[in-house]
CSV table of C-alpha atoms in Angstrom, one decimal:
chain,number,residue,atom,x,y,z
A,11,UNK,CA,61.2,20.6,-36.5
A,12,UNK,CA,64.0,18.1,-35.9
A,13,UNK,CA,64.9,15.5,-38.3
A,14,UNK,CA,66.9,12.1,-38.3
A,15,UNK,CA,69.0,10.7,-41.1
A,16,UNK,CA,67.5,7.2,-40.8
A,17,UNK,CA,64.0,8.6,-41.7
A,18,UNK,CA,65.3,10.1,-45.0
A,19,UNK,CA,65.3,13.7,-43.6
A,20,UNK,CA,61.6,13.1,-42.7
A,21,UNK,CA,60.6,15.3,-39.6
A,22,UNK,CA,59.9,13.3,-36.4
A,23,UNK,CA,56.7,15.4,-35.9
A,24,UNK,CA,54.7,16.2,-38.8
A,25,UNK,CA,52.5,19.2,-38.4
A,26,UNK,CA,50.0,20.8,-40.9
A,27,UNK,CA,47.3,23.6,-40.3
A,28,UNK,CA,44.3,23.9,-42.8
A,29,UNK,CA,41.1,25.7,-42.2
A,30,UNK,CA,41.9,26.0,-38.4
A,31,UNK,CA,42.4,22.2,-38.3
A,32,UNK,CA,45.7,21.4,-37.2
A,33,UNK,CA,47.1,17.9,-37.7
A,34,UNK,CA,50.0,16.5,-35.6
A,35,UNK,CA,51.4,13.2,-36.6
A,36,UNK,CA,54.2,11.2,-34.4
A,37,UNK,CA,56.6,10.0,-37.2
A,38,UNK,CA,59.1,7.3,-36.3
A,39,UNK,CA,57.1,4.4,-37.6
A,40,UNK,CA,59.9,1.9,-37.8
A,41,UNK,CA,60.3,2.5,-33.7
A,42,UNK,CA,56.2,2.3,-33.6
A,43,UNK,CA,56.7,6.2,-32.8
A,44,UNK,CA,58.3,5.5,-29.5
A,45,UNK,CA,59.3,8.7,-27.8
A,46,UNK,CA,63.3,9.5,-28.3
A,47,UNK,CA,64.9,13.0,-27.5
A,48,UNK,CA,64.5,14.0,-31.2
A,49,UNK,CA,60.7,13.3,-31.0
A,50,UNK,CA,60.1,15.0,-27.8
A,51,UNK,CA,62.1,18.0,-28.8
A,52,UNK,CA,59.8,18.0,-32.1
A,53,UNK,CA,56.5,17.7,-30.1
A,54,UNK,CA,57.5,20.6,-27.6
A,55,UNK,CA,58.2,22.8,-30.7
A,56,UNK,CA,54.7,21.9,-32.1
A,57,UNK,CA,52.9,22.8,-28.8
A,58,UNK,CA,54.6,26.0,-28.7
A,59,UNK,CA,53.6,26.8,-32.5
A,60,UNK,CA,50.2,25.7,-31.8
A,61,UNK,CA,50.0,27.8,-28.5
A,62,UNK,CA,50.7,31.0,-30.3
A,63,UNK,CA,48.2,30.2,-33.5
A,64,UNK,CA,45.4,32.5,-33.8
A,65,UNK,CA,43.6,30.7,-36.4
A,66,UNK,CA,43.6,27.2,-34.6
A,67,UNK,CA,40.2,25.7,-34.0
A,68,UNK,CA,41.1,22.0,-33.3
A,69,UNK,CA,44.1,19.7,-33.0
A,70,UNK,CA,44.1,15.8,-34.2
A,71,UNK,CA,46.9,14.0,-32.6
A,72,UNK,CA,47.8,10.8,-34.3
A,73,UNK,CA,50.8,8.4,-35.1
A,74,UNK,CA,52.1,7.1,-38.6
A,75,UNK,CA,51.8,3.7,-39.8
A,76,UNK,CA,48.9,2.5,-37.7
A,77,UNK,CA,50.5,3.1,-34.2
A,78,UNK,CA,49.8,6.0,-31.9
A,79,UNK,CA,53.0,5.7,-29.6
A,80,UNK,CA,54.9,2.7,-28.2
A,81,UNK,CA,56.2,5.0,-25.2
A,82,UNK,CA,59.6,6.0,-24.3
A,83,UNK,CA,62.6,4.6,-26.4
A,84,UNK,CA,64.3,3.2,-23.1
A,85,UNK,CA,67.4,2.1,-25.0
A,86,UNK,CA,67.6,5.5,-26.9
A,87,UNK,CA,67.2,7.7,-24.1
A,88,UNK,CA,67.9,6.2,-20.3
A,89,UNK,CA,71.7,4.9,-21.6
A,90,UNK,CA,72.5,8.9,-21.2
A,91,UNK,CA,71.7,10.4,-17.6
A,92,UNK,CA,71.8,13.7,-19.3
A,93,UNK,CA,68.8,13.0,-21.4
A,94,UNK,CA,66.8,12.2,-18.1
A,95,UNK,CA,68.1,15.3,-16.6
A,96,UNK,CA,67.0,17.3,-19.5
A,97,UNK,CA,63.3,15.7,-19.6
A,98,UNK,CA,62.9,16.4,-16.3
A,99,UNK,CA,64.0,20.0,-16.4
A,100,UNK,CA,61.5,22.8,-16.0
A,101,UNK,CA,59.2,23.7,-19.1
A,102,UNK,CA,59.4,27.3,-19.5
A,103,UNK,CA,56.0,29.2,-18.7
A,104,UNK,CA,54.8,26.1,-16.9
A,105,UNK,CA,54.7,24.8,-13.4
A,106,UNK,CA,55.8,21.3,-14.7
A,107,UNK,CA,58.8,19.7,-16.6
A,108,UNK,CA,59.4,18.9,-20.0
A,109,UNK,CA,58.3,15.2,-20.1
A,110,UNK,CA,55.2,16.2,-18.2
A,111,UNK,CA,54.3,18.9,-21.0
A,112,UNK,CA,53.9,16.2,-23.6
A,113,UNK,CA,50.6,15.3,-22.0
A,114,UNK,CA,49.9,18.5,-20.1
A,115,UNK,CA,50.7,20.8,-23.1
A,116,UNK,CA,47.8,19.8,-25.1
A,117,UNK,CA,45.5,20.3,-21.9
A,118,UNK,CA,46.8,24.1,-21.9
A,119,UNK,CA,45.4,24.8,-25.4
A,120,UNK,CA,42.2,26.7,-25.7
A,121,UNK,CA,40.9,24.3,-28.4
A,122,UNK,CA,39.9,20.7,-28.2
A,123,UNK,CA,42.5,18.2,-29.0
A,124,UNK,CA,41.4,14.9,-30.3
A,125,UNK,CA,43.8,11.9,-30.2
A,126,UNK,CA,43.2,9.1,-32.8
A,127,UNK,CA,44.4,5.8,-31.4
A,128,UNK,CA,45.6,2.9,-33.3
A,129,UNK,CA,48.2,-0.1,-32.6
A,130,UNK,CA,50.2,0.5,-30.0
A,131,UNK,CA,49.4,3.3,-27.2
A,132,UNK,CA,52.0,2.3,-24.5
A,133,UNK,CA,53.4,4.2,-21.5
A,134,UNK,CA,54.2,7.8,-22.4
A,135,UNK,CA,52.0,7.4,-25.3
A,136,UNK,CA,49.0,6.8,-23.1
A,137,UNK,CA,49.9,9.3,-21.0
A,138,UNK,CA,50.1,11.9,-23.9
A,139,UNK,CA,46.9,10.3,-25.3
A,140,UNK,CA,44.9,11.0,-21.8
A,141,UNK,CA,46.2,14.6,-22.2
A,142,UNK,CA,44.1,14.9,-25.0
A,143,UNK,CA,40.3,16.2,-24.6
A,144,UNK,CA,39.0,13.3,-26.6
A,145,UNK,CA,40.2,9.7,-27.5
A,146,UNK,CA,39.0,7.9,-30.5
A,147,UNK,CA,40.5,4.3,-30.4
A,148,UNK,CA,40.4,1.2,-32.7
A,149,UNK,CA,38.7,-1.7,-31.0
A,150,UNK,CA,42.0,-3.7,-31.5
A,151,UNK,CA,44.3,-0.9,-30.3
A,152,UNK,CA,46.7,-1.9,-27.3
A,153,UNK,CA,46.8,0.3,-24.3
A,154,UNK,CA,49.0,-0.1,-21.2
A,155,UNK,CA,50.5,2.1,-18.4
A,156,UNK,CA,53.9,0.4,-19.4
A,157,UNK,CA,56.3,2.2,-16.9
A,158,UNK,CA,55.8,-0.6,-14.2
A,159,UNK,CA,57.6,-2.9,-16.2
A,160,UNK,CA,60.6,-0.8,-16.2
A,161,UNK,CA,60.5,-0.3,-12.4
A,162,UNK,CA,59.3,3.2,-12.4
A,163,UNK,CA,55.9,5.0,-12.1
A,164,UNK,CA,54.4,7.1,-14.9
A,165,UNK,CA,55.2,10.5,-14.3
A,166,UNK,CA,53.9,12.5,-17.6
A,167,UNK,CA,50.8,14.2,-15.7
A,168,UNK,CA,48.6,11.0,-15.5
A,169,UNK,CA,47.7,11.9,-11.8
A,170,UNK,CA,46.2,15.0,-13.5
A,171,UNK,CA,44.8,13.8,-16.6
A,172,UNK,CA,43.5,10.5,-15.7
A,173,UNK,CA,41.3,12.2,-13.0
A,174,UNK,CA,37.7,12.2,-14.0
A,175,UNK,CA,38.2,9.5,-17.0
A,176,UNK,CA,39.6,6.6,-15.1
A,177,UNK,CA,38.5,4.9,-12.0
A,178,UNK,CA,41.2,5.4,-9.3
A,179,UNK,CA,41.1,1.5,-8.6
A,180,UNK,CA,41.4,0.6,-12.2
A,181,UNK,CA,44.4,3.2,-12.8
A,182,UNK,CA,45.9,1.4,-9.7
A,183,UNK,CA,45.6,-1.8,-11.3
A,184,UNK,CA,46.8,-0.9,-14.6
A,185,UNK,CA,49.8,1.0,-12.9
A,186,UNK,CA,51.1,-1.7,-10.9
A,187,UNK,CA,50.5,-4.7,-13.2
A,188,UNK,CA,51.4,-2.8,-16.6
A,189,UNK,CA,48.8,-5.0,-18.1
A,190,UNK,CA,47.8,-4.5,-21.6
A,191,UNK,CA,44.2,-3.8,-22.6
A,192,UNK,CA,42.6,-3.6,-26.0
A,193,UNK,CA,40.2,-0.9,-27.1
A,194,UNK,CA,37.1,-2.5,-25.7
A,195,UNK,CA,38.4,-2.8,-22.3
A,196,UNK,CA,39.8,0.9,-22.3
A,197,UNK,CA,36.6,2.2,-23.3
A,198,UNK,CA,35.0,0.2,-20.4
A,199,UNK,CA,37.8,1.6,-18.0
A,200,UNK,CA,37.4,5.4,-19.0
A,201,UNK,CA,40.8,5.6,-20.8
A,202,UNK,CA,39.2,6.2,-24.4
A,203,UNK,CA,36.1,8.3,-25.4
A,204,UNK,CA,34.6,5.9,-28.0
A,205,UNK,CA,35.8,3.6,-30.5
A,206,UNK,CA,35.7,3.7,-34.1
A,207,UNK,CA,36.7,1.3,-37.1
A,208,UNK,CA,38.6,4.4,-38.5
A,209,UNK,CA,39.9,6.5,-35.6
A,210,UNK,CA,41.2,9.0,-37.6
A,211,UNK,CA,38.3,9.5,-39.8
A,212,UNK,CA,36.0,9.9,-36.9
A,213,UNK,CA,38.4,12.3,-35.6
A,214,UNK,CA,38.3,14.5,-38.7
A,215,UNK,CA,34.7,14.1,-38.5
A,216,UNK,CA,34.5,15.5,-35.0
A,217,UNK,CA,36.8,18.3,-36.2
A,218,UNK,CA,34.6,19.4,-38.8
A,219,UNK,CA,31.8,19.7,-36.3
A,220,UNK,CA,33.9,21.5,-33.9
A,221,UNK,CA,34.8,24.0,-36.8
A,222,UNK,CA,31.1,24.5,-37.3
A,223,UNK,CA,30.6,26.0,-33.7
A,224,UNK,CA,31.3,29.3,-32.3
A,225,UNK,CA,35.2,29.4,-31.5
A,226,UNK,CA,34.3,31.4,-28.4
A,227,UNK,CA,31.8,28.9,-27.2
A,228,UNK,CA,34.2,25.9,-27.7
A,229,UNK,CA,37.1,27.8,-25.7
A,230,UNK,CA,34.8,28.6,-23.0
A,231,UNK,CA,33.5,25.1,-22.9
A,232,UNK,CA,37.1,23.5,-22.5
A,233,UNK,CA,38.2,26.2,-19.9
A,234,UNK,CA,34.9,25.5,-17.8
A,235,UNK,CA,35.1,21.5,-18.1
A,236,UNK,CA,38.8,21.6,-17.8
A,237,UNK,CA,39.5,24.0,-15.0
A,238,UNK,CA,36.6,23.8,-12.6
A,239,UNK,CA,37.3,20.2,-11.9
A,240,UNK,CA,39.1,21.0,-8.4
A,241,UNK,CA,36.8,23.8,-7.4
A,242,UNK,CA,33.9,23.9,-5.0
A,243,UNK,CA,30.2,23.7,-6.4
A,244,UNK,CA,30.1,27.6,-5.4
A,245,UNK,CA,33.3,28.1,-7.6
A,246,UNK,CA,32.3,26.3,-10.6
A,247,UNK,CA,28.8,27.8,-10.7
A,248,UNK,CA,30.4,31.4,-10.7
A,249,UNK,CA,32.7,30.4,-13.4
A,250,UNK,CA,29.8,29.1,-15.3
A,251,UNK,CA,28.2,32.6,-15.1
A,252,UNK,CA,31.3,34.4,-15.8
A,253,UNK,CA,32.0,32.7,-19.1
A,254,UNK,CA,28.2,32.7,-20.2
A,255,UNK,CA,28.2,36.5,-19.5
A,256,UNK,CA,31.3,36.8,-21.9
A,257,UNK,CA,29.6,34.9,-24.6
A,258,UNK,CA,26.0,36.4,-24.6
A,259,UNK,CA,25.5,39.2,-27.2
A,260,UNK,CA,28.8,38.8,-28.8
A,261,UNK,CA,29.2,38.7,-32.7
A,262,UNK,CA,30.0,35.0,-32.7
A,263,UNK,CA,27.0,34.4,-30.3
A,264,UNK,CA,24.5,36.1,-32.6
A,265,UNK,CA,25.9,34.5,-35.7
A,266,UNK,CA,25.4,31.4,-34.0
A,267,UNK,CA,21.7,32.2,-33.5
A,268,UNK,CA,21.1,33.7,-36.8
A,269,UNK,CA,22.8,30.7,-38.8
A,270,UNK,CA,20.5,28.4,-36.9
A,271,UNK,CA,17.3,30.5,-37.5
A,272,UNK,CA,18.2,30.8,-41.3
A,273,UNK,CA,19.3,27.5,-42.0
A,274,UNK,CA,22.5,28.2,-43.1
A,275,UNK,CA,26.3,27.7,-42.2
A,276,UNK,CA,27.7,30.0,-39.9
A,277,UNK,CA,30.6,32.5,-40.4
A,278,UNK,CA,32.6,33.2,-37.4
A,279,UNK,CA,35.3,35.4,-36.6
A,280,UNK,CA,38.5,33.9,-34.7
A,281,UNK,CA,39.9,37.4,-33.4
């Protein structure tokens, strides 16, 4: 993980993994967690670590000091053309570039990712949040597709991640106006899943529920609902059956049944 001297050697991204729950915290509080090269590198490293973790059950993504992410640190990144070229260069093992992986990387994980959104969620921050599976926002959070103010389009996978969540005309309006909306309006627009006075506490509550479900079922559900969107009805139905057949009669599926019958907490395996 990378560090910066002006943060007293604190990491730009904090990662902890306990009892299957990974907590990822963007950590540039003085800059409202804006994305500089150090933070981008840290997030790419975290995604690589999580992708290889065998015990992972769920991820909670948040920002320090009650702000999610205020977007790209334009002054710190765009002043050097080499930074732009690096951000737009290929991401090893994926059919997209590095900056797009900051959003699409969460989707590529086999477990649910919950974004807890407070304060600023602008530009790249919003695109990263849209890459999560669930977004819990404070009613007063501030969200915006901010790139239009800088004369550019959003390019961190929003054309993929917003599909099925945000109506096309609403996304078009927000992209070309770069307007800022609060959590209530974002909920109406489909940008967030739900509102909470304490988004992080709600994310923790959801994570606990997810950890009490069969990990095989959770992974299959994410695979089905994430990957079938562009398929035909016949292909979707075939995928449903294929995934269900893989679950039926397995140790974790039978444990879910027995735990319900015996009214006890289940004990699942993650192998």
